[in-house]
């Protein structure tokens, strides 16, 4: 029997831990342990959102969860913005991780912030600057078909997803990630790219041919929109199980 794996699933900007509700049961049904926390300012922690909530806050959220439950041999999965979060967490506790999985995620280098990785983020920050609360960025709007809301196009799914979304603090996109611990480079990486319809102007940074540990990069694709955990949960769970 395959040894159970511990998965920590980290949601992206504006989302919360419920975004993994369709994936987590598929992993636990195979005997694995799953944690899908909501980061500060989201889900059951939405009331904690403030201008001082940033990437460092969210990195601490993940590290604290892992240490509180004394988790080891973790597959740490980050969706979208959470690529920044899991990178920072790997810098703090690399010895507890067996793999990082970047799901259609930002892939930073040491000292970069979300604006460096995805310049479009600066447009959202500038858009919020003229509002009554310039430190907070509302969720992206639903786009015309076939783009939908974060790539979700089913009307019922859109209605559900919209009810889970909350604003993001500008500081989350401005704070640089720390990746200066040499041990974090040894953690294997897997990249899963969503290659379905996407909005114009979103430029994806190419995945380097080699991982930081010198091994060839592991890159997989899903023919779906950005929120694959909602639109293609079975296929995503299968990729996680096959590659971890």
Coordinates of N, CA and C in Angstrom, one line a residue:
X1 N 0.8 -1.2 0.0 CA 0.0 0.0 0.0 C 0.9 1.3 0.0
X2 N 0.5 2.2 -0.8 CA 1.3 3.5 -0.9 C 1.2 4.2 0.4
X3 N 2.3 4.8 0.9 CA 2.3 5.5 2.1 C 1.5 6.8 2.0
X4 N 0.7 7.1 2.9 CA -0.1 8.3 2.8 C 0.7 9.6 2.7
X5 N 0.2 10.5 1.9 CA 0.9 11.8 1.7 C 0.1 12.9 2.4
X6 N 0.8 13.9 2.9 CA 0.2 15.1 3.5 C 0.2 16.2 2.4
X7 N -1.0 16.7 2.0 CA -1.1 17.8 1.1 C -1.5 19.0 1.9
X8 N -0.8 20.1 1.6 CA -1.3 21.4 2.1 C -1.6 22.2 0.8
X9 N -2.9 22.6 0.7 CA -3.4 23.2 -0.5 C -3.6 24.7 -0.2
X10 N -2.9 25.6 -0.9 CA -3.0 27.0 -0.6 C -3.7 27.8 -1.8
X11 N -4.7 28.5 -1.5 CA -5.5 29.2 -2.5 C -4.8 30.4 -2.9
X12 N -5.3 30.9 -4.1 CA -4.8 32.2 -4.6 C -5.4 33.4 -4.1
X13 N -5.1 34.5 -4.7 CA -5.6 35.8 -4.3 C -7.1 35.8 -4.5
X14 N -7.8 36.5 -3.5 CA -9.3 36.7 -3.5 C -10.1 35.5 -3.1
X15 N -9.5 34.3 -3.3 CA -10.2 33.1 -3.0 C -10.1 32.7 -1.5
X16 N -10.6 31.5 -1.1 CA -10.3 31.0 0.2 C -10.2 29.5 0.2
X17 N -10.1 28.9 1.3 CA -9.8 27.5 1.4 C -10.9 26.6 0.7
X18 N -12.1 27.2 0.6 CA -13.2 26.4 0.0 C -13.0 26.1 -1.5
X19 N -12.1 26.8 -2.1 CA -11.8 26.6 -3.5 C -11.3 25.2 -3.8
X20 N -10.8 24.5 -2.7 CA -10.3 23.2 -2.9 C -11.3 22.1 -2.5
X21 N -12.6 22.5 -2.3 CA -13.6 21.6 -1.8 C -13.8 20.4 -2.7
X22 N -13.6 20.5 -4.0 CA -13.8 19.4 -4.9 C -12.5 18.5 -5.0
X23 N -11.4 19.0 -4.7 CA -10.1 18.3 -4.8 C -9.8 17.5 -3.6
X24 N -10.0 18.2 -2.4 CA -9.6 17.5 -1.2 C -10.2 16.2 -0.9
X25 N -11.6 16.0 -1.2 CA -12.2 14.7 -1.0 C -11.6 13.6 -1.9
X26 N -11.1 14.0 -3.0 CA -10.5 13.0 -4.0 C -9.2 12.5 -3.4
X27 N -8.5 13.3 -2.7 CA -7.2 13.0 -2.2 C -7.4 12.2 -0.9
X28 N -8.3 12.6 0.0 CA -8.6 11.9 1.2 C -9.2 10.5 1.0
X29 N -9.9 10.4 -0.1 CA -10.5 9.1 -0.5 C -9.4 8.0 -0.8
X30 N -8.3 8.5 -1.1 CA -7.1 7.6 -1.4 C -6.3 7.4 -0.2
X31 N -6.7 7.9 1.0 CA -6.0 7.7 2.2 C -5.0 8.8 2.6
X32 N -5.0 9.9 1.9 CA -4.1 11.0 2.1 C -4.7 12.0 3.1
X33 N -3.8 12.8 3.7 CA -4.2 13.8 4.6 C -4.1 15.2 3.9
X34 N -5.2 16.0 4.1 CA -5.3 17.2 3.3 C -5.6 18.4 4.3
X35 N -4.9 19.5 4.1 CA -5.2 20.7 4.8 C -5.4 21.8 3.7
X36 N -6.5 22.6 3.8 CA -6.8 23.6 2.8 C -7.2 24.9 3.6
X37 N -6.2 25.5 4.2 CA -6.5 26.7 5.1 C -7.0 27.9 4.2
X38 N -7.7 28.8 4.9 CA -7.9 30.1 4.4 C -6.9 31.1 4.9
X39 N -6.3 31.8 4.0 CA -5.2 32.8 4.5 C -5.9 34.0 5.1
X40 N -5.1 34.7 5.9 CA -5.6 35.9 6.6 C -6.2 36.9 5.6
X41 N -7.5 37.3 5.9 CA -8.2 38.2 5.1 C -9.2 37.5 4.2
X42 N -9.3 36.1 4.3 CA -10.1 35.4 3.4 C -10.9 34.3 4.2
X43 N -12.1 33.9 3.7 CA -12.8 32.8 4.3 C -13.2 33.2 5.7
X44 N -12.9 32.3 6.7 CA -13.3 32.5 8.1 C -12.3 33.6 8.7
X45 N -11.4 34.0 8.0 CA -10.4 35.1 8.5 C -10.6 36.4 7.7
X46 N -11.8 36.5 7.0 CA -12.0 37.7 6.2 C -12.0 39.0 7.0
X47 N -12.4 38.9 8.3 CA -12.5 40.1 9.1 C -11.1 40.6 9.5
X48 N -10.1 39.8 9.2 CA -8.7 40.2 9.6 C -8.0 41.0 8.5
X49 N -8.7 41.2 7.4 CA -8.1 41.9 6.3 C -7.8 43.4 6.7
X50 N -6.6 43.8 6.4 CA -6.2 45.2 6.6 C -5.0 45.5 5.8
X51 N -4.6 46.8 5.8 CA -3.5 47.2 4.9 C -2.2 46.6 5.3
X52 N -2.1 46.1 6.5 CA -0.8 45.5 7.0 C -0.7 44.0 6.6
X53 N -1.8 43.4 6.0 CA -1.8 42.0 5.6 C -1.0 41.9 4.3
X54 N 0.0 41.1 4.2 CA 0.8 41.0 3.0 C 1.3 39.6 2.8
X55 N 2.3 39.5 1.9 CA 2.8 38.2 1.5 C 3.5 37.6 2.8
X56 N 4.1 38.4 3.6 CA 4.7 37.8 4.8 C 3.7 37.2 5.7
X57 N 2.5 37.9 5.8 CA 1.4 37.4 6.7 C 1.0 36.0 6.2
X58 N 0.8 35.9 4.9 CA 0.3 34.6 4.3 C 1.3 33.5 4.4
X59 N 2.6 33.9 4.2 CA 3.7 32.9 4.4 C 3.6 32.4 5.8
X60 N 3.5 33.3 6.8 CA 3.4 32.9 8.2 C 2.2 32.0 8.4
X61 N 1.1 32.3 7.8 CA -0.1 31.5 8.0 C 0.2 30.0 7.6
X62 N 0.9 29.8 6.5 CA 1.2 28.4 6.1 C 2.2 27.8 7.0
X63 N 3.3 28.5 7.3 CA 4.3 28.0 8.2 C 3.7 27.6 9.6
X64 N 2.9 28.5 10.1 CA 2.3 28.2 11.4 C 1.4 27.0 11.4
X65 N 0.6 26.8 10.3 CA -0.2 25.6 10.2 C 0.7 24.4 10.2
X66 N 1.7 24.4 9.5 CA 2.6 23.2 9.4 C 3.3 22.9 10.7
X67 N 3.7 23.9 11.4 CA 4.4 23.7 12.7 C 3.4 23.3 13.7
X68 N 2.2 23.9 13.7 CA 1.2 23.6 14.7 C 0.8 22.1 14.7
X69 N 0.7 21.6 13.5 CA 0.3 20.2 13.3 C 1.5 19.3 13.2
X70 N 2.7 19.8 13.3 CA 3.9 19.0 13.2 C 3.9 18.2 11.9
X71 N 3.7 18.8 10.8 CA 3.6 18.1 9.5 C 5.0 17.9 8.9
X72 N 5.2 16.8 8.2 CA 6.4 16.5 7.6 C 6.1 15.8 6.2
X73 N 7.1 15.8 5.4 CA 7.0 15.2 4.0 C 5.8 15.7 3.3
X74 N 5.7 17.0 3.3 CA 4.5 17.7 2.8 C 4.6 17.9 1.3
X75 N 3.5 17.7 0.6 CA 3.4 18.3 -0.8 C 2.6 19.6 -0.6
X76 N 3.3 20.7 -0.9 CA 2.8 22.0 -0.7 C 2.4 22.6 -2.0
X77 N 1.1 22.8 -2.2 CA 0.5 23.2 -3.5 C 0.0 24.7 -3.4
X78 N 0.4 25.5 -4.4 CA 0.0 26.9 -4.4 C -0.6 27.2 -5.7
X79 N -1.8 27.8 -5.6 CA -2.5 28.2 -6.9 C -2.3 29.7 -7.1
X80 N -1.9 30.1 -8.3 CA -1.9 31.5 -8.7 C -0.9 32.3 -7.8
X81 N -1.4 33.4 -7.1 CA -0.6 34.2 -6.2 C 0.1 33.3 -5.2
X82 N -0.5 32.2 -4.8 CA 0.0 31.4 -3.7 C 1.4 30.7 -4.2
X83 N 1.7 30.8 -5.4 CA 3.1 30.4 -5.8 C 4.1 31.3 -5.0
X84 N 3.8 32.5 -4.8 CA 4.7 33.4 -4.0 C 4.7 32.9 -2.5
X85 N 3.5 32.5 -2.0 CA 3.4 32.0 -0.6 C 4.1 30.8 -0.4
X86 N 4.0 29.8 -1.2 CA 4.6 28.5 -1.0 C 6.1 28.6 -1.2
X87 N 6.6 29.5 -2.0 CA 8.0 29.8 -2.2 C 8.6 30.3 -0.9
X88 N 7.9 31.3 -0.3 CA 8.4 31.8 0.9 C 8.3 30.8 2.1
X89 N 7.3 30.0 2.1 CA 7.2 28.9 3.1 C 8.4 27.9 3.0
X90 N 8.7 27.6 1.7 CA 9.8 26.7 1.5 C 11.1 27.2 2.0
X91 N 11.2 28.5 1.9 CA 12.5 29.1 2.4 C 12.6 29.0 3.9
X92 N 11.4 29.0 4.6 CA 11.4 28.9 6.1 C 11.6 27.4 6.6
X93 N 10.9 26.5 5.9 CA 10.9 25.1 6.5 C 11.1 24.1 5.4
X94 N 12.2 24.2 4.7 CA 12.4 23.3 3.5 C 12.5 21.8 4.0
X95 N 13.0 21.6 5.2 CA 13.1 20.2 5.7 C 11.8 19.5 5.9
X96 N 10.7 20.2 5.9 CA 9.4 19.6 6.1 C 8.7 19.3 4.8
X97 N 9.3 19.7 3.7 CA 8.6 19.6 2.4 C 9.2 18.4 1.5
X98 N 8.3 17.7 0.8 CA 8.8 16.7 -0.1 C 8.7 17.2 -1.5
X99 N 7.8 18.2 -1.8 CA 7.6 18.8 -3.1 C 6.8 20.0 -3.1
X100 N 7.1 20.9 -4.0 CA 6.3 22.1 -4.2 C 5.5 21.9 -5.5
X101 N 4.3 22.3 -5.6 CA 3.5 22.2 -6.8 C 2.9 23.6 -7.1
X102 N 3.3 24.1 -8.2 CA 2.8 25.4 -8.7 C 1.6 25.2 -9.6
X103 N 0.4 25.5 -9.2 CA -0.8 25.4 -10.0 C -1.1 26.7 -10.7
X104 N -0.8 26.8 -12.0 CA -1.0 28.0 -12.7 C -0.6 29.2 -11.9
X105 N 0.6 29.1 -11.3 CA 1.0 30.0 -10.2 C 2.2 30.9 -10.6
X106 N 2.3 31.9 -9.8 CA 3.5 32.8 -9.9 C 4.7 32.0 -9.5
X107 N 5.8 32.1 -10.2 CA 7.0 31.4 -9.9 C 8.1 32.5 -9.7
X108 N 8.4 32.9 -8.5 CA 9.3 34.0 -8.3 C 10.8 33.5 -8.1
X109 N 11.7 34.5 -8.2 CA 13.0 34.3 -7.7 C 13.2 35.2 -6.4
X110 N 14.3 34.9 -5.7 CA 14.5 35.7 -4.5 C 14.4 37.2 -4.7
X111 N 13.7 37.8 -3.8 CA 13.6 39.3 -3.8 C 12.5 39.8 -4.8
X112 N 11.9 39.0 -5.5 CA 10.8 39.5 -6.4 C 9.5 39.6 -5.7
X113 N 8.6 40.5 -6.2 CA 7.3 40.5 -5.7 C 6.3 40.1 -6.9
X114 N 5.0 40.1 -6.6 CA 4.1 39.7 -7.6 C 4.1 40.6 -8.8
X115 N 4.4 41.9 -8.6 CA 4.5 42.8 -9.8 C 5.6 42.4 -10.7
X116 N 6.7 42.0 -10.1 CA 7.8 41.5 -10.9 C 7.5 40.3 -11.8
X117 N 6.7 39.4 -11.1 CA 6.4 38.1 -11.8 C 5.3 38.3 -12.8
X118 N 4.3 39.1 -12.5 CA 3.2 39.3 -13.4 C 2.9 40.8 -13.4
X119 N 3.5 41.6 -14.3 CA 3.3 43.1 -14.3 C 1.9 43.5 -14.3
X120 N 1.0 42.7 -14.8 CA -0.5 43.1 -14.9 C -1.0 43.5 -13.5
X121 N -0.3 42.9 -12.4 CA -0.7 43.2 -11.1 C -0.6 44.7 -10.8
X122 N 0.4 45.4 -11.4 CA 0.5 46.8 -11.1 C -0.7 47.6 -11.6
X123 N -1.3 47.1 -12.7 CA -2.5 47.8 -13.2 C -3.6 47.7 -12.1
X124 N -3.8 46.6 -11.5 CA -4.8 46.4 -10.4 C -4.5 47.3 -9.2
X125 N -3.3 47.4 -8.9 CA -2.9 48.3 -7.8 C -3.2 49.8 -8.1
X126 N -2.8 50.2 -9.3 CA -3.1 51.5 -9.8 C -4.6 51.8 -9.8
X127 N -5.4 50.8 -10.2 CA -6.8 51.0 -10.3 C -7.4 51.2 -8.9
X128 N -6.8 50.6 -7.9 CA -7.3 50.8 -6.5 C -6.9 52.1 -5.9
X129 N -5.8 52.7 -6.4 CA -5.2 53.8 -5.8 C -6.2 55.0 -5.7
X130 N -7.2 55.1 -6.6 CA -8.1 56.2 -6.6 C -9.4 56.0 -5.8
X131 N -9.4 54.8 -5.1 CA -10.6 54.5 -4.4 C -10.5 55.0 -2.9
X132 N -11.6 54.8 -2.2 CA -11.7 55.3 -0.8 C -10.7 54.5 0.1
X133 N -10.5 53.3 -0.3 CA -9.5 52.4 0.4 C -8.5 51.9 -0.6
X134 N -7.5 52.7 -0.9 CA -6.5 52.3 -1.9 C -5.6 51.1 -1.6
X135 N -5.7 50.6 -0.4 CA -4.9 49.5 0.0 C -5.6 48.2 -0.3
X136 N -6.8 48.2 -0.8 CA -7.5 46.9 -1.1 C -8.0 46.8 -2.5
X137 N -7.8 45.6 -3.1 CA -8.1 45.4 -4.5 C -9.3 44.4 -4.5
X138 N -10.4 44.8 -5.2 CA -11.5 43.9 -5.3 C -11.2 42.7 -6.2
X139 N -12.0 41.6 -6.1 CA -11.8 40.5 -7.1 C -12.0 41.0 -8.5
X140 N -11.3 40.2 -9.4 CA -11.4 40.5 -10.8 C -12.9 40.3 -11.2
X141 N -13.4 41.0 -12.2 CA -14.8 40.8 -12.6 C -15.0 39.6 -13.5
X142 N -16.2 39.2 -13.6 CA -16.6 38.1 -14.5 C -16.5 38.7 -15.9
X143 N -15.9 37.9 -16.8 CA -15.7 38.3 -18.2 C -16.7 37.6 -19.1
X144 N -16.9 38.1 -20.3 CA -17.8 37.4 -21.2 C -17.3 36.0 -21.6
X145 N -18.2 35.1 -21.9 CA -17.9 33.8 -22.3 C -16.9 33.8 -23.5
X146 N -15.9 33.0 -23.6 CA -15.8 31.8 -22.7 C -14.8 31.9 -21.6
X147 N -14.6 33.2 -21.1 CA -13.6 33.4 -20.1 C -14.2 33.3 -18.7
X148 N -15.4 33.8 -18.4 CA -16.0 33.6 -17.2 C -15.3 34.3 -16.0
X149 N -15.5 33.7 -14.8 CA -14.9 34.2 -13.6 C -13.7 33.4 -13.2
X150 N -12.5 33.9 -13.4 CA -11.3 33.1 -13.1 C -11.3 31.8 -13.9
X151 N -11.9 31.8 -15.1 CA -11.9 30.6 -15.9 C -13.1 29.7 -15.6
X152 N -13.9 30.0 -14.6 CA -15.1 29.2 -14.3 C -16.2 29.8 -15.1
X153 N -16.9 28.9 -15.9 CA -18.0 29.3 -16.8 C -19.3 28.8 -16.5
X154 N -19.4 27.7 -15.7 CA -20.8 27.2 -15.4 C -21.5 28.2 -14.5
X155 N -22.7 28.6 -14.8 CA -23.4 29.6 -14.0 C -23.5 29.3 -12.5
X156 N -23.8 28.0 -12.2 CA -23.9 27.7 -10.8 C -22.6 27.8 -10.1
X157 N -21.5 27.4 -10.8 CA -20.2 27.5 -10.2 C -19.8 28.9 -10.0
X158 N -20.1 29.7 -11.0 CA -19.8 31.2 -10.9 C -20.5 31.8 -9.7
X159 N -21.8 31.5 -9.5 CA -22.5 32.0 -8.4 C -21.9 31.6 -7.1
X160 N -21.5 30.3 -7.0 CA -20.9 29.8 -5.7 C -19.5 30.5 -5.5
X161 N -18.7 30.6 -6.6 CA -17.4 31.1 -6.4 C -17.4 32.6 -6.1
X162 N -18.3 33.4 -6.7 CA -18.5 34.8 -6.4 C -18.8 35.0 -4.9
X163 N -19.5 34.1 -4.3 CA -19.8 34.2 -2.9 C -18.7 33.9 -1.9
X164 N -17.6 33.4 -2.5 CA -16.4 33.1 -1.6 C -15.3 34.1 -1.8
X165 N -15.4 35.0 -2.7 CA -14.3 35.9 -3.0 C -14.4 37.1 -2.1
X166 N -13.2 37.6 -1.7 CA -13.0 38.8 -0.9 C -11.9 39.6 -1.4
X167 N -11.8 40.8 -1.0 CA -10.7 41.7 -1.5 C -9.3 41.2 -1.0
X168 N -8.3 41.8 -1.8 CA -6.9 41.4 -1.5 C -6.2 42.7 -1.1
X169 N -5.3 42.6 -0.1 CA -4.5 43.8 0.3 C -3.4 44.0 -0.8
X170 N -3.2 45.3 -1.1 CA -2.1 45.7 -2.0 C -0.8 45.1 -1.6
X171 N -0.5 45.1 -0.3 CA 0.8 44.7 0.2 C 1.1 43.2 -0.2
X172 N 0.1 42.4 -0.4 CA 0.3 41.0 -0.8 C 1.1 41.0 -2.1
X173 N 0.8 42.0 -3.0 CA 1.5 42.0 -4.3 C 2.8 42.8 -4.3
X174 N 3.0 43.6 -3.2 CA 4.1 44.5 -3.2 C 5.3 43.9 -2.4
X175 N 5.0 43.1 -1.5 CA 6.1 42.5 -0.6 C 7.0 41.5 -1.4
X176 N 8.3 41.6 -1.3 CA 9.1 40.6 -2.0 C 9.2 39.3 -1.2
X177 N 9.4 38.2 -2.0 CA 9.5 36.9 -1.4 C 11.0 36.6 -1.0
X178 N 11.2 36.0 0.1 CA 12.5 35.6 0.6 C 12.8 34.1 0.2
X179 N 13.8 33.9 -0.6 CA 14.2 32.6 -1.1 C 15.7 32.4 -1.1
X180 N 16.3 32.9 0.0 CA 17.8 32.9 0.2 C 18.3 31.8 1.0
X181 N 17.5 30.8 1.4 CA 17.9 29.7 2.1 C 18.3 28.6 1.1
X182 N 19.6 28.2 1.0 CA 20.0 27.3 0.0 C 19.3 26.0 0.0
X183 N 18.8 25.6 1.2 CA 18.1 24.3 1.3 C 16.8 24.3 0.5
X184 N 16.1 25.5 0.3 CA 14.8 25.5 -0.4 C 15.0 25.1 -1.8
X185 N 16.2 25.3 -2.4 CA 16.5 25.0 -3.8 C 16.5 23.5 -4.0
X186 N 16.7 22.7 -3.0 CA 16.7 21.2 -3.1 C 15.4 20.6 -3.2
X187 N 14.3 21.4 -2.8 CA 13.0 20.8 -2.8 C 12.5 20.7 -4.3
X188 N 12.1 19.5 -4.7 CA 11.6 19.3 -6.1 C 10.4 20.1 -6.4
X189 N 10.2 20.5 -7.6 CA 9.1 21.3 -8.0 C 8.3 20.6 -9.1
X190 N 7.0 20.8 -9.1 CA 6.1 20.4 -10.2 C 5.3 21.6 -10.6
X191 N 5.1 21.8 -11.9 CA 4.3 22.9 -12.4 C 3.1 22.4 -13.2
X192 N 2.0 22.9 -12.9 CA 0.8 22.5 -13.6 C 0.2 23.8 -14.2
X193 N 0.1 23.9 -15.6 CA -0.3 25.0 -16.3 C -1.7 24.8 -16.8
X194 N -2.6 25.8 -16.6 CA -3.9 25.8 -17.2 C -3.9 26.5 -18.5
X195 N -4.2 25.7 -19.6 CA -3.9 26.2 -20.9 C -5.2 26.4 -21.7
X196 N -6.4 26.5 -21.0 CA -7.6 26.8 -21.6 C -7.7 28.3 -21.9
X197 N -8.9 28.8 -22.2 CA -9.1 30.2 -22.5 C -8.7 31.1 -21.4
X198 N -7.9 32.2 -21.7 CA -7.5 33.1 -20.7 C -7.6 34.5 -21.2
X199 N -7.7 35.5 -20.3 CA -7.9 36.9 -20.8 C -6.6 37.4 -21.5
X200 N -6.8 38.4 -22.4 CA -5.7 39.0 -23.1 C -4.9 39.8 -22.1
X201 N -3.6 39.9 -22.4 CA -2.7 40.8 -21.6 C -2.1 40.1 -20.4
X202 N -2.5 38.8 -20.1 CA -1.9 38.1 -19.0 C -0.7 37.3 -19.6
X203 N 0.5 37.8 -19.3 CA 1.7 37.2 -19.9 C 2.3 36.2 -18.8
X204 N 2.4 35.0 -19.2 CA 2.9 33.9 -18.3 C 4.4 33.8 -18.4
X205 N 5.1 33.9 -17.3 CA 6.5 33.7 -17.3 C 6.8 32.3 -17.6
X206 N 7.8 32.1 -18.5 CA 8.1 30.7 -18.9 C 8.7 29.9 -17.8
X207 N 8.4 28.6 -17.7 CA 9.0 27.8 -16.7 C 10.4 27.5 -17.1
X208 N 11.4 27.7 -16.2 CA 12.8 27.3 -16.6 C 13.0 25.9 -16.9
X209 N 13.9 25.6 -17.8 CA 14.1 24.2 -18.2 C 14.6 23.3 -17.1
X210 N 15.3 23.9 -16.1 CA 15.8 23.2 -15.0 C 15.2 23.7 -13.7
X211 N 15.0 22.9 -12.8 CA 14.6 23.2 -11.4 C 15.8 23.8 -10.7
X212 N 15.5 24.5 -9.6 CA 16.7 25.0 -8.8 C 17.6 23.9 -8.3
X213 N 17.1 22.7 -8.2 CA 18.0 21.6 -7.8 C 18.8 21.0 -8.9
X214 N 18.6 21.5 -10.1 CA 19.4 21.1 -11.3 C 18.7 20.0 -12.1
X215 N 17.6 19.5 -11.6 CA 16.8 18.4 -12.4 C 15.9 19.1 -13.4
X216 N 15.6 18.4 -14.5 CA 14.7 18.9 -15.5 C 13.3 19.3 -14.8
X217 N 12.7 20.4 -15.3 CA 11.5 20.8 -14.7 C 10.4 19.8 -15.1
X218 N 9.5 19.6 -14.2 CA 8.3 18.8 -14.4 C 7.1 19.7 -14.7
X219 N 6.6 19.7 -15.9 CA 5.6 20.6 -16.3 C 4.4 19.8 -17.0
X220 N 3.2 20.0 -16.4 CA 2.0 19.3 -16.9 C 1.0 20.4 -17.3
X221 N 0.1 20.1 -18.2 CA -1.0 21.0 -18.6 C -2.3 20.5 -18.3
X222 N -3.3 21.4 -18.1 CA -4.7 21.0 -18.0 C -5.4 22.0 -19.0
X223 N -6.3 21.4 -19.8 CA -7.0 22.2 -20.8 C -8.2 22.8 -20.1
X224 N -8.0 23.8 -19.4 CA -9.1 24.4 -18.6 C -8.7 25.8 -18.2
X225 N -9.7 26.6 -17.6 CA -9.4 27.9 -17.2 C -8.6 27.9 -15.9
X226 N -8.3 29.1 -15.4 CA -7.4 29.3 -14.3 C -7.7 28.6 -13.0
X227 N -9.0 28.5 -12.6 CA -9.4 27.8 -11.4 C -9.7 26.3 -11.6
X228 N -8.6 25.6 -12.0 CA -8.7 24.2 -12.3 C -9.3 23.4 -11.2
X229 N -9.1 23.8 -9.9 CA -9.5 23.0 -8.8 C -11.1 23.0 -8.8
X230 N -11.7 24.0 -9.4 CA -13.2 24.0 -9.5 C -13.7 23.4 -10.8
X231 N -13.0 23.6 -11.9 CA -13.5 23.2 -13.2 C -13.0 21.8 -13.6
X232 N -11.8 21.4 -13.1 CA -11.3 20.0 -13.4 C -10.7 19.4 -12.2
X233 N -11.5 19.2 -11.1 CA -11.0 18.6 -9.9 C -10.4 17.2 -10.0
X234 N -11.1 16.4 -10.8 CA -10.7 15.0 -10.9 C -9.3 14.9 -11.6
X235 N -9.2 15.7 -12.7 CA -8.0 15.7 -13.5 C -6.8 16.3 -12.7
X236 N -7.1 17.3 -11.9 CA -6.1 17.9 -11.1 C -5.7 17.0 -10.0
X237 N -6.6 16.3 -9.3 CA -6.3 15.4 -8.2 C -5.4 14.3 -8.8
X238 N -5.8 13.8 -10.0 CA -5.0 12.7 -10.6 C -3.5 13.2 -10.9
X239 N -3.3 14.4 -11.3 CA -2.0 14.9 -11.5 C -1.2 15.0 -10.2
X240 N -1.9 15.4 -9.1 CA -1.2 15.5 -7.8 C -0.8 14.1 -7.4
X241 N -1.7 13.2 -7.5 CA -1.4 11.8 -7.1 C -0.3 11.2 -7.9
X242 N -0.3 11.4 -9.2 CA 0.7 10.8 -10.1 C 2.1 11.4 -9.9
X243 N 2.2 12.6 -9.5 CA 3.4 13.3 -9.5 C 4.0 13.6 -8.1
X244 N 3.3 13.0 -7.1 CA 3.8 13.2 -5.7 C 3.9 11.9 -5.0

